[in-house]
Coordinates of C-alpha atoms in Angstrom, one line a residue:
X569 CA 77.9 155.6 134.8
X570 CA 77.1 151.9 135.4
X571 CA 80.3 151.6 137.5
X572 CA 78.8 153.8 140.2
X573 CA 75.8 151.6 141.0
X574 CA 76.1 148.9 143.5
X575 CA 79.9 149.0 143.5
X576 CA 80.3 147.5 146.9
X577 CA 78.0 144.6 145.9
X578 CA 79.9 144.4 142.7
X579 CA 83.3 144.0 144.2
X580 CA 82.3 141.8 147.1
X581 CA 79.0 140.0 146.5
X582 CA 78.8 139.3 142.8
X583 CA 81.3 137.9 140.2
X584 CA 82.6 140.6 137.9
X585 CA 81.2 140.7 134.4
X586 CA 83.6 139.7 131.7
X587 CA 85.1 142.8 130.0
X588 CA 83.3 142.3 126.7
X589 CA 82.5 145.9 125.9
X590 CA 79.0 147.1 126.5
X591 CA 77.6 150.3 125.1
X592 CA 74.4 151.8 123.9
X593 CA 75.6 153.2 120.6
X594 CA 77.0 151.9 117.4
X595 CA 77.4 152.8 113.8
X596 CA 78.4 151.0 110.6
X597 CA 79.1 153.9 108.3
X598 CA 82.4 154.8 106.7
X599 CA 84.6 157.3 108.7
X600 CA 84.3 160.9 107.5
X601 CA 85.8 164.2 108.6
X602 CA 82.8 166.5 107.9
X603 CA 82.5 168.7 110.9
X604 CA 81.9 172.0 109.3
X605 CA 81.6 175.4 111.0
X606 CA 78.6 176.3 108.8
X607 CA 75.4 177.2 110.5
X608 CA 73.6 174.0 111.6
X609 CA 70.2 173.2 110.1
X610 CA 67.2 172.3 112.2
X611 CA 65.8 168.8 112.4
X612 CA 62.9 169.9 110.1
X613 CA 65.3 170.5 107.2
X614 CA 67.2 167.2 107.7
X615 CA 66.2 164.0 106.0
X616 CA 63.6 161.8 107.7
X617 CA 64.9 158.8 109.5
X618 CA 63.5 155.4 108.4
X619 CA 61.6 153.5 111.0
X620 CA 62.5 149.9 111.7
X621 CA 59.6 147.9 110.4
X622 CA 58.3 145.2 112.8
X623 CA 58.2 142.8 109.8
X624 CA 61.9 143.3 108.9
X625 CA 64.6 140.7 109.6
X626 CA 66.5 143.3 111.6
X627 CA 63.6 143.9 113.9
X628 CA 63.1 140.2 114.4
X629 CA 66.8 139.6 115.1
X630 CA 67.0 142.5 117.7
X631 CA 63.9 141.2 119.4
X632 CA 65.2 137.6 119.5
X633 CA 68.5 138.7 121.1
X634 CA 66.8 141.1 123.5
X635 CA 64.3 138.4 124.6
X636 CA 67.1 135.9 125.0
X637 CA 69.1 138.4 127.1
X638 CA 66.1 139.0 129.4
X639 CA 65.7 135.3 129.8
X640 CA 69.4 134.9 130.7
X641 CA 69.1 137.6 133.3
X642 CA 66.3 135.9 135.2
X643 CA 67.7 132.4 134.8
X644 CA 71.1 133.6 135.9
X645 CA 69.6 135.4 138.9
X646 CA 67.7 132.4 140.0
X647 CA 70.7 130.2 139.5
X648 CA 73.0 132.4 141.5
X649 CA 70.5 132.4 144.4
X650 CA 70.3 128.6 144.2
X651 CA 74.1 128.4 144.3
X652 CA 74.1 130.3 147.6
X653 CA 71.3 128.2 149.0
X654 CA 73.2 125.1 148.1
X655 CA 76.3 126.4 149.9
X656 CA 74.2 127.1 153.0
X657 CA 72.4 123.7 152.8
X658 CA 75.7 121.8 152.4
X659 CA 77.6 123.9 155.0
X660 CA 80.4 124.7 152.6
X661 CA 81.2 128.0 154.4
X662 CA 81.4 126.4 157.9
X663 CA 83.9 123.9 156.4
X664 CA 86.0 126.7 155.0
X665 CA 85.7 128.6 158.3
X666 CA 86.9 125.5 160.3
X667 CA 89.8 125.2 157.9
X668 CA 90.8 128.8 158.5
X669 CA 90.4 128.6 162.3
X670 CA 92.5 125.4 162.4
X671 CA 95.2 127.1 160.5
X672 CA 95.5 130.2 162.8
X673 CA 93.8 131.9 165.6
X674 CA 94.5 135.4 164.1
X675 CA 91.5 136.9 162.3
X676 CA 93.7 138.4 159.6
X677 CA 95.2 135.0 158.7
X678 CA 91.7 133.4 158.8
X679 CA 90.4 136.0 156.4
X680 CA 93.4 135.4 154.0
X681 CA 92.4 131.8 153.9
X682 CA 88.6 132.0 154.1
X683 CA 87.8 135.0 151.8
X684 CA 89.6 133.8 148.6
X685 CA 88.2 130.2 149.0
X686 CA 84.6 131.3 149.4
X687 CA 84.7 133.9 146.7
X688 CA 86.4 131.5 144.3
X689 CA 83.9 128.8 145.1
X690 CA 81.0 131.1 144.3
X691 CA 82.7 132.3 141.1
X692 CA 83.4 128.8 139.8
X693 CA 79.8 127.7 140.5
X694 CA 78.5 130.7 138.6
X695 CA 80.8 130.0 135.7
X696 CA 78.0 128.3 133.7
X697 CA 76.1 131.6 133.7
X698 CA 79.1 133.5 132.4
X699 CA 79.7 131.0 129.7
X700 CA 76.0 131.2 128.7
X701 CA 76.1 134.9 128.4
X702 CA 79.3 134.8 126.3
X703 CA 77.8 132.1 124.1
X704 CA 74.7 134.2 123.4
X705 CA 76.8 137.2 122.4
X706 CA 79.0 135.1 120.2
X707 CA 75.9 133.5 118.5
X708 CA 74.6 136.9 117.6
X709 CA 77.9 138.3 116.6
X710 CA 78.3 140.9 119.3
X711 CA 81.4 139.2 120.8
X712 CA 84.4 138.3 118.6
X713 CA 86.6 137.3 121.5
X714 CA 88.1 133.7 121.2
X715 CA 87.2 131.4 124.0
X716 CA 90.8 131.1 125.2
X717 CA 91.1 134.8 125.4
X718 CA 87.8 135.1 127.2
X719 CA 88.9 132.5 129.7
X720 CA 92.1 134.5 130.4
X721 CA 90.0 137.6 131.0
X722 CA 87.7 135.6 133.3
X723 CA 90.7 134.4 135.3
X724 CA 92.1 137.9 135.5
X725 CA 88.7 139.2 136.7
X726 CA 88.7 136.5 139.5
X727 CA 92.1 137.6 140.6
X728 CA 91.0 141.2 140.9
X729 CA 87.8 140.1 142.6
X730 CA 89.7 138.0 145.1
X731 CA 92.1 140.8 146.0
X732 CA 89.5 143.6 146.3
X733 CA 86.7 141.3 147.7
X734 CA 89.0 139.8 150.4
X735 CA 89.8 143.3 151.6
X736 CA 86.2 144.4 151.6
X737 CA 85.1 141.2 153.3
X738 CA 87.7 141.7 156.0
X739 CA 86.4 145.2 156.6
X740 CA 82.8 144.0 156.7
X741 CA 83.4 141.4 159.4
X742 CA 85.7 143.6 161.4
X743 CA 82.8 146.2 161.5
X744 CA 80.2 143.6 162.3
X745 CA 82.2 142.2 165.2
X746 CA 83.1 145.7 166.5
X747 CA 79.5 147.0 166.3
X748 CA 76.8 144.4 165.9
X749 CA 74.0 147.0 166.0
X750 CA 75.6 149.7 163.8
X751 CA 77.7 147.7 161.3
X752 CA 75.3 148.5 158.4
X753 CA 76.0 152.2 158.9
X754 CA 79.8 152.0 159.4
X755 CA 80.3 149.6 156.5
X756 CA 78.2 151.9 154.3
X757 CA 80.6 154.8 155.3
X758 CA 83.5 152.6 154.4
X759 CA 82.1 151.9 150.9
X760 CA 82.4 155.5 149.9
X761 CA 86.3 155.8 149.9
X762 CA 86.4 152.3 148.4
X763 CA 84.3 153.5 145.5
X764 CA 86.3 156.7 145.1
X765 CA 89.5 154.7 145.0
X766 CA 88.0 152.4 142.4
X767 CA 86.9 155.3 140.2
X768 CA 90.4 156.8 140.4
X769 CA 92.4 153.6 139.8
X770 CA 90.1 151.9 137.2
X771 CA 91.6 153.6 134.1
X772 CA 95.1 153.3 135.5
X773 CA 95.2 149.8 136.9
X774 CA 92.1 147.7 135.9
X775 CA 91.3 148.7 132.3
X776 CA 94.8 148.1 131.0
X777 CA 94.6 144.5 132.1
X778 CA 92.0 143.9 129.4
X779 CA 92.7 146.4 126.6
X780 CA 95.6 148.2 124.9
X781 CA 95.6 152.0 124.9
X782 CA 97.4 154.2 122.4
X783 CA 97.7 158.0 122.3
X784 CA 94.9 159.5 120.1
X785 CA 97.3 162.2 118.9
X786 CA 99.4 159.6 117.1
X787 CA 96.6 157.4 115.9
X788 CA 93.9 159.9 114.9
X789 CA 95.3 163.5 114.9
X790 CA 92.3 164.9 113.0
X791 CA 89.8 163.3 115.4
X792 CA 91.8 164.7 118.3
X793 CA 91.5 168.2 116.8
X794 CA 87.7 167.8 116.5
X795 CA 87.3 166.5 120.0
X796 CA 89.3 169.4 121.4
X797 CA 86.7 171.7 119.8
X798 CA 84.0 170.0 121.8
X799 CA 86.0 170.1 125.1
X800 CA 86.8 173.8 124.6
X801 CA 83.2 174.6 124.0
X802 CA 82.1 172.7 127.0
X803 CA 84.8 174.3 129.2
X804 CA 86.5 171.0 130.0
X805 CA 90.2 170.9 130.0
X806 CA 91.7 167.5 129.0
X807 CA 95.3 167.6 127.7
X808 CA 96.1 165.7 124.5
X809 CA 98.3 163.3 126.4
X810 CA 95.2 162.1 128.2
X811 CA 93.3 161.1 125.1
X812 CA 93.6 157.4 123.9
X813 CA 92.4 154.9 121.4
X814 CA 91.3 151.5 122.9
X815 CA 91.5 148.2 121.0
X816 CA 87.9 147.2 121.7
X817 CA 87.7 145.3 118.4
X818 CA 89.6 142.4 119.9
X819 CA 86.6 141.6 122.0
X820 CA 83.4 143.2 120.6
X821 CA 81.7 144.6 117.5
X822 CA 80.1 147.3 119.7
X823 CA 81.6 150.8 120.0
X824 CA 81.8 153.8 122.3
X825 CA 83.7 156.9 123.3
X826 CA 83.9 157.9 127.0
X827 CA 85.5 160.0 129.6
X828 CA 86.7 158.0 132.6
X829 CA 88.6 158.5 135.9
X830 CA 88.8 161.8 137.8
X831 CA 91.4 164.2 138.9
X832 CA 94.9 163.0 137.8
X833 CA 93.4 159.9 136.2
X834 CA 90.7 161.6 134.0
X835 CA 91.1 160.7 130.4
X836 CA 89.2 160.5 127.0
X837 CA 89.0 157.0 125.5
X838 CA 87.7 156.3 122.0
X839 CA 87.2 152.7 121.0
X840 CA 88.8 151.7 117.7
X841 CA 85.4 150.2 116.7
X842 CA 83.9 153.7 117.0
X843 CA 86.6 155.1 114.7
X844 CA 86.2 152.4 112.2
X845 CA 82.4 152.4 112.0
X846 CA 81.1 155.8 112.8
X847 CA 81.5 159.2 111.2
X848 CA 83.4 161.9 113.1
X849 CA 80.2 163.9 113.8
X850 CA 78.7 160.9 115.4
X851 CA 81.8 160.2 117.5
X852 CA 81.7 163.9 118.6
X853 CA 78.1 163.5 119.8
X854 CA 78.9 160.3 121.8
X855 CA 81.9 162.1 123.3
X856 CA 79.7 165.1 124.1
X857 CA 77.3 162.8 125.8
X858 CA 80.0 161.3 128.0
X859 CA 81.5 164.7 128.7
X860 CA 78.1 165.8 129.9
X861 CA 78.3 163.4 132.8
X862 CA 81.3 165.2 134.1
X863 CA 80.3 168.8 133.3
X864 CA 76.9 168.3 134.8
X865 CA 78.4 166.5 137.9
X866 CA 76.4 163.4 137.2
X867 CA 79.0 161.2 138.8
X868 CA 78.9 162.8 142.3
X869 CA 75.1 163.2 142.0
X870 CA 74.5 159.6 141.0
X871 CA 77.0 158.5 143.6
X872 CA 75.1 160.3 146.3
X873 CA 71.8 158.9 145.3
X874 CA 73.2 155.4 144.8
X875 CA 74.8 155.5 148.2
X876 CA 71.5 156.7 149.8
X877 CA 69.8 153.6 148.3
X878 CA 72.7 151.4 149.4
X879 CA 72.4 152.8 152.9
X880 CA 68.7 151.8 153.0
X881 CA 69.6 148.3 151.6
X882 CA 72.2 147.8 154.3
X883 CA 69.8 148.8 157.0
X884 CA 67.1 146.5 155.8
X885 CA 69.7 143.8 155.4
X886 CA 70.7 144.3 159.0
X887 CA 67.1 144.0 160.2
X888 CA 66.4 140.9 158.2
X889 CA 69.7 139.2 158.9
X890 CA 68.9 138.7 162.6
X891 CA 65.5 137.1 161.7
X892 CA 67.1 134.9 159.1
X893 CA 69.9 133.6 161.4
X894 CA 67.5 133.1 164.3
X895 CA 65.6 130.7 162.2
X896 CA 68.3 128.9 160.1
X897 CA 71.7 129.4 161.7
X898 CA 71.7 125.9 163.3
X899 CA 70.9 123.9 160.2
X900 CA 73.3 126.1 158.2
X901 CA 76.1 125.7 160.8
X902 CA 76.4 129.4 161.5
X903 CA 77.3 130.7 165.0
X904 CA 76.2 134.3 164.6
X905 CA 76.4 137.2 162.0
X906 CA 80.0 137.8 163.0
X907 CA 81.0 134.3 162.0
X908 CA 82.9 134.0 158.7
X909 CA 80.4 131.2 157.7
X910 CA 77.5 133.7 157.6
X911 CA 78.8 135.2 154.4
X912 CA 76.7 133.2 152.0
X913 CA 73.6 134.0 154.0
X914 CA 74.4 137.7 154.1
X915 CA 75.2 137.6 150.4
X916 CA 71.9 135.9 149.6
X917 CA 70.0 138.5 151.5
X918 CA 71.8 141.5 150.1
X919 CA 71.5 140.1 146.5
X920 CA 67.8 139.8 146.9
X921 CA 67.5 143.3 148.2
X922 CA 69.7 144.6 145.4
X923 CA 67.5 142.8 142.9
X924 CA 64.4 144.5 144.3
X925 CA 66.2 147.9 144.2
X926 CA 67.1 147.5 140.5
X927 CA 64.2 149.6 139.2
X928 CA 65.2 152.5 141.6
X929 CA 68.9 152.4 140.4
X930 CA 67.7 152.2 136.8
X931 CA 65.4 155.2 137.2
X932 CA 68.1 157.4 138.6
X933 CA 70.5 156.4 135.8
X934 CA 67.9 156.9 133.0
X935 CA 67.4 160.5 134.2
X936 CA 71.1 161.3 134.1
X937 CA 71.6 159.6 130.8
X938 CA 68.8 161.6 129.2
X939 CA 70.3 164.8 130.4
X940 CA 73.7 163.7 129.0
X941 CA 71.9 163.2 125.6
X942 CA 70.6 166.7 125.9
X943 CA 74.1 168.1 126.7
X944 CA 75.6 166.1 123.9
X945 CA 73.2 167.7 121.4
X946 CA 73.9 171.2 122.8
X947 CA 77.7 171.0 122.9
X948 CA 78.0 169.9 119.3
X949 CA 75.5 172.6 118.0
X950 CA 77.5 174.9 115.7
X951 CA 80.4 172.4 115.4
X952 CA 78.5 169.6 113.6
X953 CA 76.2 170.1 110.7
X954 CA 72.7 168.7 111.3
X955 CA 73.4 167.8 115.0
X956 CA 69.9 166.4 115.6
X957 CA 70.0 164.3 112.5
X958 CA 73.5 163.0 113.4
X959 CA 72.4 162.0 116.9
X960 CA 69.1 160.4 115.9
X961 CA 70.6 158.5 113.0
X962 CA 73.4 157.3 115.3
X963 CA 70.9 155.9 117.8
X964 CA 69.0 154.2 115.0
X965 CA 72.1 152.6 113.5
X966 CA 73.8 151.8 116.8
X967 CA 70.7 150.2 118.1
X968 CA 70.6 148.0 115.0
X969 CA 74.2 146.9 115.4
X970 CA 73.9 146.4 119.2
X971 CA 70.6 144.5 118.7
X972 CA 68.9 146.8 121.1
X973 CA 65.3 146.1 121.7
X974 CA 63.4 148.2 119.1
X975 CA 60.1 148.2 121.1
X976 CA 60.6 147.4 124.8
X977 CA 57.5 147.4 127.1
X978 CA 57.3 149.2 130.4
X979 CA 58.3 146.1 132.5
X980 CA 61.4 145.6 130.4
X981 CA 62.2 149.3 130.6
X982 CA 61.9 149.3 134.4
X983 CA 64.0 146.2 135.0
X984 CA 66.6 146.3 132.3
X985 CA 67.2 149.9 131.1
X986 CA 69.6 152.2 132.9
X987 CA 69.5 154.3 129.7
X988 CA 66.4 155.7 127.9
X989 CA 65.1 153.1 125.5
X990 CA 66.1 153.1 121.8
X991 CA 62.8 154.7 120.6
X992 CA 62.9 157.4 123.3
X993 CA 66.5 158.4 122.5
X994 CA 65.8 158.6 118.7
X995 CA 62.7 160.7 119.3
X996 CA 64.4 163.1 121.6
X997 CA 67.5 163.5 119.4
X998 CA 65.4 164.2 116.4
X999 CA 63.1 166.8 118.0
X1000 CA 65.1 168.7 120.6
X1001 CA 65.6 172.1 119.1
X1002 CA 65.3 175.1 121.4
X1003 CA 67.2 177.3 119.0
X1004 CA 64.5 177.3 116.3
X1005 CA 62.0 178.3 119.0
X1006 CA 64.0 181.3 120.1
X1007 CA 64.7 179.6 123.4
X1008 CA 68.0 179.2 125.2
X1009 CA 69.5 175.7 125.5
X1010 CA 69.5 174.3 129.0
X1011 CA 73.2 173.7 129.5
X1012 CA 75.5 175.0 126.8
X1013 CA 74.5 178.6 126.1

């Protein structure tokens, strides 16, 4: 679901994150195949989950990593803004614009020269932040990717960013020059098909650049059979030839299972770390959660809400851009908003607005993730023994392996959590039980 939020900003205005896998769930138990058809027991009859004691080394390690991660976020954010201010102060973009204009009078040729140079300059200047994040994950054992492989991935990401970002930048400035007063609205409209194309092509074109995929039927036929039970119960038709195992273990110790793409590109992906470290029932719950996003139409819903927020951000950006350039365009060497050289200024403004909108995006995402947790519990009920216990124990163990914050405060939750917090997910998974109360489940009847 993260890929839906701020995609236009993602592909144009910010360097792509390295493809070190990120998930909310992990497990370190031995694989098992116990998915019985026996009647499931209620949470009350299942063993009690041990709480993570604040005095334990595991608690301290998770807090240390989480606090470091929060610090990295704010330091990296400040650093990225200072990079843009430096580019403006030293008139780097006007120099690149002049180079492009000396080369050709055609706007398309100018864009081919200017866009890659300015995007690559920003990416290289932000490289210390990327290295810092990777160093942190390696220090805490979450990343196992060698530095040379990480660098190859980083270069691949920049190539993808240059290709996609250059096209979007060309569209942005074509719209600004065509309609100086309505560019924010027309560019927003243009972001919608770009996002849909990205969602469709990502599993086919982008993901294979970083991971290897093998058919699940050949690698794990028993798991495939169990997953098909869940898909049938949820009324979701995914053929066996669209279910894959991904070699996430080459980059990370984290694990996940997901449904990605849509239409002809829709597929199930199970990470090999999930197969190695989790039980089959736990894998089914995680898969049920991801399937819930599709069955409950979370993707178009979150897309609609995210695009509404994005429209507001573009409008505010339009209103503030005129004020900003009226005050600083001369010292920054910018002619007007339609000038190629205005890109760092516009980027600075939109990044600030996106930062302020982070709590809103997170709140929308947390709601949908919570409902996906509910769906996951309901869809495995009757397929997995002790479904509540399986899900709650999974969140506890995965949080420990992922070094998720065991006790985040409200500020941390608002700014950093696009999923419910670890304690919230454990509590809900352990207590959600409409069946024992004689009530109907919300989604899977």
